[in-house]
Amino acid sequence: MTSKREKIADINSNVIKRYNERNVGRYDGKYYDLDTGECLPDNYKLTIELTPKQKRRLTAYNDLAKHEIENGGFIFAFFTRNKTALAELFPELTETERARVVFMARFIAYETGRLQHDNGNIIRKKNLVKILNMSDKRFGEFFRKITSLEIITENTETGELFMNQSVFYRGDLKAYPYKLDKDTRHARVFRQTYQDLYEKFQGRQLSKLHLIYDILPYLNLKTNILCHNPEESDTDLLRLMSVDELAEKLGYADHRKLKRAMNDVKVSGEPVFNFMENPYNRRQKRCRVNPRVIYAGGADALKLISAEFNA
């Protein structure tokens, strides 16, 4: 017969806590003093004392988790110094087609890349045409294009659709199937927020959504500000980018056209892009991105950045 002390020895160390100077472990629904073998009362309450640093970390974690949940969780979008993965690997895609592919990525399953609803129901080709809100003819052309480019692959036996995970990925990056080199960066694009935007912008307006994806290579993920040196971790050294300069990067001949398009993109009444005056050149505008759409920074910065988008 196994003794209490032997049972206690089998308790996984991750449930061992310090309480009133006692080493306490849990086994078979009961708490035991690991030093004496004493079975503690059923009404025993375990109080965990956190250090101030641990409390701050827990609060930060909860704030970020709340933000992710409120915006539907996220997918990882990959990009290099000057180009997003879609633009670099698939230059054949139009602005509207890029916006559609980003929306499709909202439905990828955890670590498999399969397109499915949040309840696990598989999205097949016949379902996708309705989700994308396209005519059968236009969808047919679009589907042939994205499958020929291998952005989407179709299992002809089961009808399952899979997203190319070199472009978008959902899951633990430790399980990411491709090697991430030093030039590849990634950002979190929030699923529900992008879906809300897609459902609002249809027809000719849909092409404006490509901006959310195309600005990623210039986004400093700590501050959500567009910069010339977005990988810089020291905020004092950031070289902020003006809308005029962004227009040149994105191929706009007229920066005013870009600014109008950016102004039009709103989610639940909130602007996606916030323009800030350059204090050294009042005619120039700089830009910050709403963290409800894209964010990869910390909890403290999240609060400050979010406040800029309050009504």
PDB file of C-alpha atoms in Angstrom:
ATOM      1  CA  MET A   1       0.000   0.000   0.000  1.00  0.00           C
ATOM      2  CA  THR A   2       1.325   3.433  -0.985  1.00  0.00           C
ATOM      3  CA  SER A   3       2.010   5.705   1.966  1.00  0.00           C
ATOM      4  CA  LYS A   4       0.976   9.333   2.095  1.00  0.00           C
ATOM      5  CA  ARG A   5       4.602  10.370   1.884  1.00  0.00           C
ATOM      6  CA  GLU A   6       5.079   8.277  -1.274  1.00  0.00           C
ATOM      7  CA  LYS A   7       1.933   9.765  -2.766  1.00  0.00           C
ATOM      8  CA  ILE A   8       3.143  13.230  -1.949  1.00  0.00           C
ATOM      9  CA  ALA A   9       6.501  12.494  -3.580  1.00  0.00           C
ATOM     10  CA  ASP A  10       4.623  11.877  -6.836  1.00  0.00           C
ATOM     11  CA  ILE A  11       2.987  15.293  -6.836  1.00  0.00           C
ATOM     12  CA  ASN A  12       4.089  17.396  -9.750  1.00  0.00           C
ATOM     13  CA  SER A  13       6.274  20.238  -8.537  1.00  0.00           C
ATOM     14  CA  ASN A  14       4.287  22.835 -10.465  1.00  0.00           C
ATOM     15  CA  VAL A  15       1.423  22.616  -7.974  1.00  0.00           C
ATOM     16  CA  ILE A  16       3.659  23.030  -4.938  1.00  0.00           C
ATOM     17  CA  LYS A  17       3.166  26.378  -3.200  1.00  0.00           C
ATOM     18  CA  ARG A  18       4.424  28.086  -0.084  1.00  0.00           C
ATOM     19  CA  TYR A  19       1.720  28.797   2.504  1.00  0.00           C
ATOM     20  CA  ASN A  20       2.368  30.001   6.076  1.00  0.00           C
ATOM     21  CA  GLU A  21       5.929  28.633   5.773  1.00  0.00           C
ATOM     22  CA  ARG A  22       4.569  25.208   4.774  1.00  0.00           C
ATOM     23  CA  ASN A  23       5.393  23.344   1.594  1.00  0.00           C
ATOM     24  CA  VAL A  24       1.986  22.344   0.292  1.00  0.00           C
ATOM     25  CA  GLY A  25       1.075  19.932  -2.488  1.00  0.00           C
ATOM     26  CA  ARG A  26      -2.231  18.726  -3.918  1.00  0.00           C
ATOM     27  CA  TYR A  27      -3.018  15.047  -4.500  1.00  0.00           C
ATOM     28  CA  ASP A  28      -6.323  13.327  -5.259  1.00  0.00           C
ATOM     29  CA  GLY A  29      -8.311  16.470  -4.483  1.00  0.00           C
ATOM     30  CA  LYS A  30      -6.671  17.117  -1.098  1.00  0.00           C
ATOM     31  CA  TYR A  31      -3.821  19.307   0.127  1.00  0.00           C
ATOM     32  CA  TYR A  32      -0.909  17.801   2.065  1.00  0.00           C
ATOM     33  CA  ASP A  33       1.959  19.307   4.012  1.00  0.00           C
ATOM     34  CA  LEU A  34       4.945  17.999   2.076  1.00  0.00           C
ATOM     35  CA  ASP A  35       7.219  18.124   5.112  1.00  0.00           C
ATOM     36  CA  THR A  36       4.967  16.315   7.623  1.00  0.00           C
ATOM     37  CA  GLY A  37       2.577  14.334   5.433  1.00  0.00           C
ATOM     38  CA  GLU A  38      -0.364  15.938   7.222  1.00  0.00           C
ATOM     39  CA  CYS A  39      -3.629  15.905   5.305  1.00  0.00           C
ATOM     40  CA  LEU A  40      -4.993  19.424   5.543  1.00  0.00           C
ATOM     41  CA  PRO A  41      -8.731  20.140   6.180  1.00  0.00           C
ATOM     42  CA  ASP A  42     -11.236  20.077   3.315  1.00  0.00           C
ATOM     43  CA  ASN A  43     -11.912  23.782   3.857  1.00  0.00           C
ATOM     44  CA  TYR A  44      -8.210  24.549   3.562  1.00  0.00           C
ATOM     45  CA  LYS A  45      -7.630  27.587   1.378  1.00  0.00           C
ATOM     46  CA  LEU A  46      -4.375  28.077  -0.441  1.00  0.00           C
ATOM     47  CA  THR A  47      -3.236  31.684  -0.621  1.00  0.00           C
ATOM     48  CA  ILE A  48      -0.483  32.486  -3.060  1.00  0.00           C
ATOM     49  CA  GLU A  49       1.601  35.538  -2.233  1.00  0.00           C
ATOM     50  CA  LEU A  50       2.816  37.371  -5.328  1.00  0.00           C
ATOM     51  CA  THR A  51       5.712  39.775  -5.390  1.00  0.00           C
ATOM     52  CA  PRO A  52       4.986  43.296  -6.745  1.00  0.00           C
ATOM     53  CA  LYS A  53       6.837  42.366  -9.947  1.00  0.00           C
ATOM     54  CA  GLN A  54       4.716  39.228 -10.372  1.00  0.00           C
ATOM     55  CA  LYS A  55       1.539  41.252  -9.805  1.00  0.00           C
ATOM     56  CA  ARG A  56       2.549  43.742 -12.517  1.00  0.00           C
ATOM     57  CA  ARG A  57       3.266  40.905 -14.934  1.00  0.00           C
ATOM     58  CA  LEU A  58      -0.074  39.253 -14.192  1.00  0.00           C
ATOM     59  CA  THR A  59      -1.945  42.532 -14.727  1.00  0.00           C
ATOM     60  CA  ALA A  60      -0.125  43.118 -18.019  1.00  0.00           C
ATOM     61  CA  TYR A  61      -0.880  39.591 -19.169  1.00  0.00           C
ATOM     62  CA  ASN A  62      -4.571  39.998 -18.322  1.00  0.00           C
ATOM     63  CA  ASP A  63      -4.792  43.342 -20.150  1.00  0.00           C
ATOM     64  CA  LEU A  64      -3.252  41.899 -23.308  1.00  0.00           C
ATOM     65  CA  ALA A  65      -5.392  38.747 -23.108  1.00  0.00           C
ATOM     66  CA  LYS A  66      -8.528  40.882 -22.736  1.00  0.00           C
ATOM     67  CA  HIS A  67      -7.520  42.938 -25.774  1.00  0.00           C
ATOM     68  CA  GLU A  68      -6.991  39.800 -27.848  1.00  0.00           C
ATOM     69  CA  ILE A  69     -10.313  38.278 -26.797  1.00  0.00           C
ATOM     70  CA  GLU A  70     -12.269  41.488 -27.460  1.00  0.00           C
ATOM     71  CA  ASN A  71     -10.893  41.604 -31.002  1.00  0.00           C
ATOM     72  CA  GLY A  72     -11.422  37.938 -31.853  1.00  0.00           C
ATOM     73  CA  GLY A  73      -7.927  36.561 -31.366  1.00  0.00           C
ATOM     74  CA  PHE A  74      -5.214  37.018 -33.954  1.00  0.00           C
ATOM     75  CA  ILE A  75      -3.292  35.576 -36.856  1.00  0.00           C
ATOM     76  CA  PHE A  76       0.377  36.192 -37.596  1.00  0.00           C
ATOM     77  CA  ALA A  77       1.154  38.098 -40.783  1.00  0.00           C
ATOM     78  CA  PHE A  78       4.728  37.848 -42.088  1.00  0.00           C
ATOM     79  CA  PHE A  79       6.751  40.509 -43.859  1.00  0.00           C
ATOM     80  CA  THR A  80      10.302  41.643 -44.593  1.00  0.00           C
ATOM     81  CA  ARG A  81      11.956  45.045 -44.470  1.00  0.00           C
ATOM     82  CA  ASN A  82      10.194  46.469 -47.519  1.00  0.00           C
ATOM     83  CA  LYS A  83       7.478  44.016 -48.499  1.00  0.00           C
ATOM     84  CA  THR A  84       4.691  41.922 -47.047  1.00  0.00           C
ATOM     85  CA  ALA A  85       4.778  38.209 -47.801  1.00  0.00           C
ATOM     86  CA  LEU A  86       1.787  38.531 -50.134  1.00  0.00           C
ATOM     87  CA  ALA A  87       3.326  41.356 -52.141  1.00  0.00           C
ATOM     88  CA  GLU A  88       6.748  39.701 -52.290  1.00  0.00           C
ATOM     89  CA  LEU A  89       5.642  36.171 -53.123  1.00  0.00           C
ATOM     90  CA  PHE A  90       2.518  36.961 -55.145  1.00  0.00           C
ATOM     91  CA  PRO A  91       2.879  40.275 -57.018  1.00  0.00           C
ATOM     92  CA  GLU A  92       0.134  39.105 -59.398  1.00  0.00           C
ATOM     93  CA  LEU A  93      -2.531  39.913 -56.788  1.00  0.00           C
ATOM     94  CA  THR A  94      -4.461  43.158 -57.070  1.00  0.00           C
ATOM     95  CA  GLU A  95      -5.142  45.377 -54.055  1.00  0.00           C
ATOM     96  CA  THR A  96      -8.678  43.994 -53.756  1.00  0.00           C
ATOM     97  CA  GLU A  97      -7.448  40.410 -54.052  1.00  0.00           C
ATOM     98  CA  ARG A  98      -4.916  41.012 -51.267  1.00  0.00           C
ATOM     99  CA  ALA A  99      -7.723  42.335 -49.067  1.00  0.00           C
ATOM    100  CA  ARG A 100      -9.741  39.171 -49.749  1.00  0.00           C
ATOM    101  CA  VAL A 101      -6.822  36.874 -48.912  1.00  0.00           C
ATOM    102  CA  VAL A 102      -6.262  38.657 -45.588  1.00  0.00           C
ATOM    103  CA  PHE A 103      -9.953  38.184 -44.802  1.00  0.00           C
ATOM    104  CA  MET A 104      -9.761  34.477 -45.668  1.00  0.00           C
ATOM    105  CA  ALA A 105      -6.865  34.141 -43.217  1.00  0.00           C
ATOM    106  CA  ARG A 106      -9.296  35.150 -40.474  1.00  0.00           C
ATOM    107  CA  PHE A 107     -10.738  31.620 -40.770  1.00  0.00           C
ATOM    108  CA  ILE A 108      -7.551  29.542 -40.558  1.00  0.00           C
ATOM    109  CA  ALA A 109      -7.521  26.864 -37.880  1.00  0.00           C
ATOM    110  CA  TYR A 110      -4.942  26.674 -35.133  1.00  0.00           C
ATOM    111  CA  GLU A 111      -1.617  25.377 -36.531  1.00  0.00           C
ATOM    112  CA  THR A 112      -3.201  23.468 -39.444  1.00  0.00           C
ATOM    113  CA  GLY A 113      -4.055  26.383 -41.743  1.00  0.00           C
ATOM    114  CA  ARG A 114      -7.387  24.764 -42.645  1.00  0.00           C
ATOM    115  CA  LEU A 115     -10.228  27.167 -43.342  1.00  0.00           C
ATOM    116  CA  GLN A 116     -13.023  26.648 -40.849  1.00  0.00           C
ATOM    117  CA  HIS A 117     -15.554  28.505 -38.718  1.00  0.00           C
ATOM    118  CA  ASP A 118     -14.894  29.103 -35.028  1.00  0.00           C
ATOM    119  CA  ASN A 119     -17.197  26.167 -34.194  1.00  0.00           C
ATOM    120  CA  GLY A 120     -14.979  23.836 -36.219  1.00  0.00           C
ATOM    121  CA  ASN A 121     -17.255  23.514 -39.258  1.00  0.00           C
ATOM    122  CA  ILE A 122     -15.122  23.150 -42.376  1.00  0.00           C
ATOM    123  CA  ILE A 123     -15.261  25.875 -45.028  1.00  0.00           C
ATOM    124  CA  ARG A 124     -15.302  24.389 -48.503  1.00  0.00           C
ATOM    125  CA  LYS A 125     -15.294  26.080 -51.888  1.00  0.00           C
ATOM    126  CA  LYS A 126     -19.101  26.350 -52.035  1.00  0.00           C
ATOM    127  CA  ASN A 127     -19.096  28.027 -48.603  1.00  0.00           C
ATOM    128  CA  LEU A 128     -16.236  30.376 -49.413  1.00  0.00           C
ATOM    129  CA  VAL A 129     -18.028  32.110 -52.268  1.00  0.00           C
ATOM    130  CA  LYS A 130     -20.773  33.161 -49.856  1.00  0.00           C
ATOM    131  CA  ILE A 131     -18.345  34.222 -47.135  1.00  0.00           C
ATOM    132  CA  LEU A 132     -16.421  36.421 -49.563  1.00  0.00           C
ATOM    133  CA  ASN A 133     -19.701  37.856 -50.903  1.00  0.00           C
ATOM    134  CA  MET A 134     -18.718  37.418 -54.557  1.00  0.00           C
ATOM    135  CA  SER A 135     -20.609  36.459 -57.681  1.00  0.00           C
ATOM    136  CA  ASP A 136     -20.022  32.908 -58.924  1.00  0.00           C
ATOM    137  CA  LYS A 137     -18.174  34.166 -62.002  1.00  0.00           C
ATOM    138  CA  ARG A 138     -15.807  36.506 -60.153  1.00  0.00           C
ATOM    139  CA  PHE A 139     -15.238  33.971 -57.412  1.00  0.00           C
ATOM    140  CA  GLY A 140     -14.354  31.304 -59.978  1.00  0.00           C
ATOM    141  CA  GLU A 141     -11.693  33.557 -61.476  1.00  0.00           C
ATOM    142  CA  PHE A 142     -10.354  34.506 -58.050  1.00  0.00           C
ATOM    143  CA  PHE A 143     -10.300  30.901 -56.792  1.00  0.00           C
ATOM    144  CA  ARG A 144      -8.435  29.668 -59.859  1.00  0.00           C
ATOM    145  CA  LYS A 145      -5.874  32.397 -59.344  1.00  0.00           C
ATOM    146  CA  ILE A 146      -5.197  31.787 -55.647  1.00  0.00           C
ATOM    147  CA  THR A 147      -5.036  28.004 -56.113  1.00  0.00           C
ATOM    148  CA  SER A 148      -2.685  28.281 -59.108  1.00  0.00           C
ATOM    149  CA  LEU A 149      -0.444  30.519 -56.963  1.00  0.00           C
ATOM    150  CA  GLU A 150      -0.765  27.971 -54.110  1.00  0.00           C
ATOM    151  CA  ILE A 151      -2.010  30.581 -51.674  1.00  0.00           C
ATOM    152  CA  ILE A 152      -4.862  28.129 -51.113  1.00  0.00           C
ATOM    153  CA  THR A 153      -4.665  24.393 -51.693  1.00  0.00           C
ATOM    154  CA  GLU A 154      -7.751  22.207 -51.980  1.00  0.00           C
ATOM    155  CA  ASN A 155      -7.972  18.593 -50.891  1.00  0.00           C
ATOM    156  CA  THR A 156      -9.948  17.196 -53.803  1.00  0.00           C
ATOM    157  CA  GLU A 157     -11.134  14.189 -51.776  1.00  0.00           C
ATOM    158  CA  THR A 158     -12.452  16.018 -48.713  1.00  0.00           C
ATOM    159  CA  GLY A 159     -12.982  19.512 -50.129  1.00  0.00           C
ATOM    160  CA  GLU A 160     -10.901  21.009 -47.311  1.00  0.00           C
ATOM    161  CA  LEU A 161      -9.097  24.269 -48.062  1.00  0.00           C
ATOM    162  CA  PHE A 162      -5.699  25.160 -46.578  1.00  0.00           C
ATOM    163  CA  MET A 163      -3.978  28.554 -46.408  1.00  0.00           C
ATOM    164  CA  ASN A 164      -0.309  28.851 -47.347  1.00  0.00           C
ATOM    165  CA  GLN A 165       1.287  29.265 -43.912  1.00  0.00           C
ATOM    166  CA  SER A 166       4.287  31.168 -45.239  1.00  0.00           C
ATOM    167  CA  VAL A 167       1.887  34.098 -45.581  1.00  0.00           C
ATOM    168  CA  PHE A 168      -0.409  33.794 -42.563  1.00  0.00           C
ATOM    169  CA  TYR A 169      -0.259  31.547 -39.541  1.00  0.00           C
ATOM    170  CA  ARG A 170      -2.334  30.951 -36.437  1.00  0.00           C
ATOM    171  CA  GLY A 171      -0.788  29.133 -33.511  1.00  0.00           C
ATOM    172  CA  ASP A 172       2.340  28.854 -31.413  1.00  0.00           C
ATOM    173  CA  LEU A 173       5.337  30.148 -33.368  1.00  0.00           C
ATOM    174  CA  LYS A 174       7.403  27.316 -31.893  1.00  0.00           C
ATOM    175  CA  ALA A 175       5.320  24.992 -34.077  1.00  0.00           C
ATOM    176  CA  TYR A 176       5.592  27.195 -37.186  1.00  0.00           C
ATOM    177  CA  PRO A 177       6.473  24.889 -40.114  1.00  0.00           C
ATOM    178  CA  TYR A 178       8.928  27.282 -41.778  1.00  0.00           C
ATOM    179  CA  LYS A 179      12.243  28.701 -40.647  1.00  0.00           C
ATOM    180  CA  LEU A 180      12.024  32.378 -39.716  1.00  0.00           C
ATOM    181  CA  ASP A 181      15.205  34.149 -40.786  1.00  0.00           C
ATOM    182  CA  LYS A 182      16.497  37.380 -39.283  1.00  0.00           C
ATOM    183  CA  ASP A 183      14.909  39.495 -42.027  1.00  0.00           C
ATOM    184  CA  THR A 184      11.397  38.132 -41.498  1.00  0.00           C
ATOM    185  CA  ARG A 185       9.154  39.926 -39.021  1.00  0.00           C
ATOM    186  CA  HIS A 186       5.599  39.208 -37.935  1.00  0.00           C
ATOM    187  CA  ALA A 187       2.668  41.129 -36.502  1.00  0.00           C
ATOM    188  CA  ARG A 188      -0.656  40.196 -34.969  1.00  0.00           C
ATOM    189  CA  VAL A 189      -3.677  41.006 -37.131  1.00  0.00           C
ATOM    190  CA  PHE A 190      -6.887  40.745 -35.138  1.00  0.00           C
ATOM    191  CA  ARG A 191      -9.426  38.433 -36.699  1.00  0.00           C
ATOM    192  CA  GLN A 192     -12.797  39.865 -35.710  1.00  0.00           C
ATOM    193  CA  THR A 193     -11.731  43.456 -36.327  1.00  0.00           C
ATOM    194  CA  TYR A 194     -10.647  42.648 -39.859  1.00  0.00           C
ATOM    195  CA  GLN A 195     -13.861  40.727 -40.474  1.00  0.00           C
ATOM    196  CA  ASP A 196     -15.884  43.743 -39.341  1.00  0.00           C
ATOM    197  CA  LEU A 197     -13.932  45.913 -41.769  1.00  0.00           C
ATOM    198  CA  TYR A 198     -14.360  43.453 -44.645  1.00  0.00           C
ATOM    199  CA  GLU A 199     -18.100  43.223 -44.151  1.00  0.00           C
ATOM    200  CA  LYS A 200     -18.340  47.019 -44.164  1.00  0.00           C
ATOM    201  CA  PHE A 201     -16.154  47.674 -47.211  1.00  0.00           C
ATOM    202  CA  GLN A 202     -17.516  46.055 -50.330  1.00  0.00           C
ATOM    203  CA  GLY A 203     -17.270  46.742 -54.051  1.00  0.00           C
ATOM    204  CA  ARG A 204     -14.746  49.412 -54.968  1.00  0.00           C
ATOM    205  CA  GLN A 205     -14.294  50.320 -51.302  1.00  0.00           C
ATOM    206  CA  LEU A 206     -12.757  46.925 -50.564  1.00  0.00           C
ATOM    207  CA  SER A 207      -9.438  47.861 -52.153  1.00  0.00           C
ATOM    208  CA  LYS A 208      -8.838  50.341 -49.309  1.00  0.00           C
ATOM    209  CA  LEU A 209      -8.392  47.472 -46.860  1.00  0.00           C
ATOM    210  CA  HIS A 210      -5.131  46.443 -48.493  1.00  0.00           C
ATOM    211  CA  LEU A 211      -3.599  49.453 -46.724  1.00  0.00           C
ATOM    212  CA  ILE A 212      -3.873  47.715 -43.351  1.00  0.00           C
ATOM    213  CA  TYR A 213      -1.708  44.893 -44.637  1.00  0.00           C
ATOM    214  CA  ASP A 214       0.612  46.841 -46.925  1.00  0.00           C
ATOM    215  CA  ILE A 215       1.836  49.241 -44.215  1.00  0.00           C
ATOM    216  CA  LEU A 216       3.195  46.381 -42.041  1.00  0.00           C
ATOM    217  CA  PRO A 217       6.828  46.639 -43.234  1.00  0.00           C
ATOM    218  CA  TYR A 218       6.927  50.253 -42.004  1.00  0.00           C
ATOM    219  CA  LEU A 219       5.188  49.727 -38.673  1.00  0.00           C
ATOM    220  CA  ASN A 220       7.094  49.902 -35.404  1.00  0.00           C
ATOM    221  CA  LEU A 221       5.325  47.172 -33.443  1.00  0.00           C
ATOM    222  CA  LYS A 222       6.178  48.668 -30.062  1.00  0.00           C
ATOM    223  CA  THR A 223       4.487  52.002 -30.767  1.00  0.00           C
ATOM    224  CA  ASN A 224       2.239  51.273 -33.801  1.00  0.00           C
ATOM    225  CA  ILE A 225       3.797  54.286 -35.558  1.00  0.00           C
ATOM    226  CA  LEU A 226       4.921  54.235 -39.184  1.00  0.00           C
ATOM    227  CA  CYS A 227       8.698  54.699 -39.374  1.00  0.00           C
ATOM    228  CA  HIS A 228      11.706  54.552 -41.648  1.00  0.00           C
ATOM    229  CA  ASN A 229      13.445  52.288 -39.127  1.00  0.00           C
ATOM    230  CA  PRO A 230      10.559  50.176 -37.750  1.00  0.00           C
ATOM    231  CA  GLU A 231      12.833  47.525 -36.225  1.00  0.00           C
ATOM    232  CA  GLU A 232      14.411  50.041 -33.838  1.00  0.00           C
ATOM    233  CA  SER A 233      13.652  49.130 -30.217  1.00  0.00           C
ATOM    234  CA  ASP A 234      14.772  52.468 -28.730  1.00  0.00           C
ATOM    235  CA  THR A 235      11.837  54.817 -29.259  1.00  0.00           C
ATOM    236  CA  ASP A 236      14.130  57.855 -28.977  1.00  0.00           C
ATOM    237  CA  LEU A 237      15.862  56.740 -32.168  1.00  0.00           C
ATOM    238  CA  LEU A 238      12.744  56.195 -34.300  1.00  0.00           C
ATOM    239  CA  ARG A 239      12.634  58.172 -37.544  1.00  0.00           C
ATOM    240  CA  LEU A 240       8.941  58.753 -38.124  1.00  0.00           C
ATOM    241  CA  MET A 241       7.532  58.553 -41.639  1.00  0.00           C
ATOM    242  CA  SER A 242       5.234  61.192 -43.092  1.00  0.00           C
ATOM    243  CA  VAL A 243       2.142  60.343 -45.128  1.00  0.00           C
ATOM    244  CA  ASP A 244       3.899  61.888 -48.148  1.00  0.00           C
ATOM    245  CA  GLU A 245       6.778  59.448 -47.714  1.00  0.00           C
ATOM    246  CA  LEU A 246       4.419  56.523 -47.154  1.00  0.00           C
ATOM    247  CA  ALA A 247       2.599  57.405 -50.384  1.00  0.00           C
ATOM    248  CA  GLU A 248       5.880  57.159 -52.249  1.00  0.00           C
ATOM    249  CA  LYS A 249       6.630  53.787 -50.660  1.00  0.00           C
ATOM    250  CA  LEU A 250       3.205  52.414 -51.606  1.00  0.00           C
ATOM    251  CA  GLY A 251       3.314  53.782 -55.149  1.00  0.00           C
ATOM    252  CA  TYR A 252       0.791  56.625 -54.797  1.00  0.00           C
ATOM    253  CA  ALA A 253       1.459  59.561 -57.113  1.00  0.00           C
ATOM    254  CA  ASP A 254      -0.679  61.848 -54.939  1.00  0.00           C
ATOM    255  CA  HIS A 255      -0.270  61.593 -51.162  1.00  0.00           C
ATOM    256  CA  ARG A 256      -3.658  63.304 -50.704  1.00  0.00           C
ATOM    257  CA  LYS A 257      -5.375  60.341 -52.363  1.00  0.00           C
ATOM    258  CA  LEU A 258      -3.666  58.002 -49.897  1.00  0.00           C
ATOM    259  CA  LYS A 259      -4.666  60.155 -46.931  1.00  0.00           C
ATOM    260  CA  ARG A 260      -8.319  60.202 -48.070  1.00  0.00           C
ATOM    261  CA  ALA A 261      -8.312  56.428 -48.408  1.00  0.00           C
ATOM    262  CA  MET A 262      -6.770  56.016 -44.948  1.00  0.00           C
ATOM    263  CA  ASN A 263      -9.302  58.429 -43.455  1.00  0.00           C
ATOM    264  CA  ASP A 264     -12.156  56.347 -44.856  1.00  0.00           C
ATOM    265  CA  VAL A 265     -11.087  53.166 -43.059  1.00  0.00           C
ATOM    266  CA  LYS A 266     -12.961  52.964 -39.747  1.00  0.00           C
ATOM    267  CA  VAL A 267     -14.024  50.104 -37.482  1.00  0.00           C
ATOM    268  CA  SER A 268     -17.050  50.554 -35.200  1.00  0.00           C
ATOM    269  CA  GLY A 269     -16.753  54.291 -35.734  1.00  0.00           C
ATOM    270  CA  GLU A 270     -13.081  54.381 -34.716  1.00  0.00           C
ATOM    271  CA  PRO A 271     -10.443  55.450 -37.252  1.00  0.00           C
ATOM    272  CA  VAL A 272      -7.894  52.805 -38.133  1.00  0.00           C
ATOM    273  CA  PHE A 273      -5.268  55.461 -38.865  1.00  0.00           C
ATOM    274  CA  ASN A 274      -4.606  58.443 -36.612  1.00  0.00           C
ATOM    275  CA  PHE A 275      -2.727  61.392 -38.119  1.00  0.00           C
ATOM    276  CA  MET A 276      -0.350  63.454 -36.025  1.00  0.00           C
ATOM    277  CA  GLU A 277       1.151  66.789 -36.978  1.00  0.00           C
ATOM    278  CA  ASN A 278       4.917  66.934 -37.428  1.00  0.00           C
ATOM    279  CA  PRO A 279       5.997  69.639 -34.924  1.00  0.00           C
ATOM    280  CA  TYR A 280       9.007  70.478 -37.115  1.00  0.00           C
ATOM    281  CA  ASN A 281       6.979  70.764 -40.319  1.00  0.00           C
ATOM    282  CA  ARG A 282       3.332  71.587 -39.666  1.00  0.00           C
ATOM    283  CA  ARG A 283       2.327  70.685 -43.207  1.00  0.00           C
ATOM    284  CA  GLN A 284       3.388  67.071 -42.764  1.00  0.00           C
ATOM    285  CA  LYS A 285       1.339  64.360 -41.068  1.00  0.00           C
ATOM    286  CA  ARG A 286       2.624  61.255 -39.344  1.00  0.00           C
ATOM    287  CA  CYS A 287       0.524  58.189 -38.636  1.00  0.00           C
ATOM    288  CA  ARG A 288      -0.278  55.689 -35.904  1.00  0.00           C
ATOM    289  CA  VAL A 289      -2.355  52.505 -36.402  1.00  0.00           C
ATOM    290  CA  ASN A 290      -5.272  51.522 -34.183  1.00  0.00           C
ATOM    291  CA  PRO A 291      -4.178  48.570 -31.994  1.00  0.00           C
ATOM    292  CA  ARG A 292      -7.619  46.998 -32.427  1.00  0.00           C
ATOM    293  CA  VAL A 293      -6.451  46.018 -35.903  1.00  0.00           C
ATOM    294  CA  ILE A 294      -2.726  45.316 -35.486  1.00  0.00           C
ATOM    295  CA  TYR A 295      -0.648  45.173 -32.327  1.00  0.00           C
ATOM    296  CA  ALA A 296       2.385  43.383 -30.924  1.00  0.00           C
ATOM    297  CA  GLY A 297       3.568  45.669 -28.129  1.00  0.00           C
ATOM    298  CA  GLY A 298       3.218  45.655 -24.359  1.00  0.00           C
ATOM    299  CA  ALA A 299       0.309  46.322 -22.008  1.00  0.00           C
ATOM    300  CA  ASP A 300       1.406  49.770 -20.824  1.00  0.00           C
ATOM    301  CA  ALA A 301       1.833  51.080 -24.355  1.00  0.00           C
ATOM    302  CA  LEU A 302      -1.494  49.512 -25.364  1.00  0.00           C
ATOM    303  CA  LYS A 303      -3.411  51.727 -22.930  1.00  0.00           C
ATOM    304  CA  LEU A 304      -1.722  54.901 -24.152  1.00  0.00           C
ATOM    305  CA  ILE A 305      -2.084  54.068 -27.830  1.00  0.00           C
ATOM    306  CA  SER A 306      -5.723  53.022 -27.443  1.00  0.00           C
ATOM    307  CA  ALA A 307      -6.535  56.327 -25.717  1.00  0.00           C
ATOM    308  CA  GLU A 308      -5.592  58.203 -28.911  1.00  0.00           C
ATOM    309  CA  PHE A 309      -8.495  56.542 -30.695  1.00  0.00           C
ATOM    310  CA  ASN A 310     -11.125  57.416 -28.070  1.00  0.00           C
ATOM    311  CA  ALA A 311     -13.987  59.571 -29.309  1.00  0.00           C
TER     312      ALA A 311
END
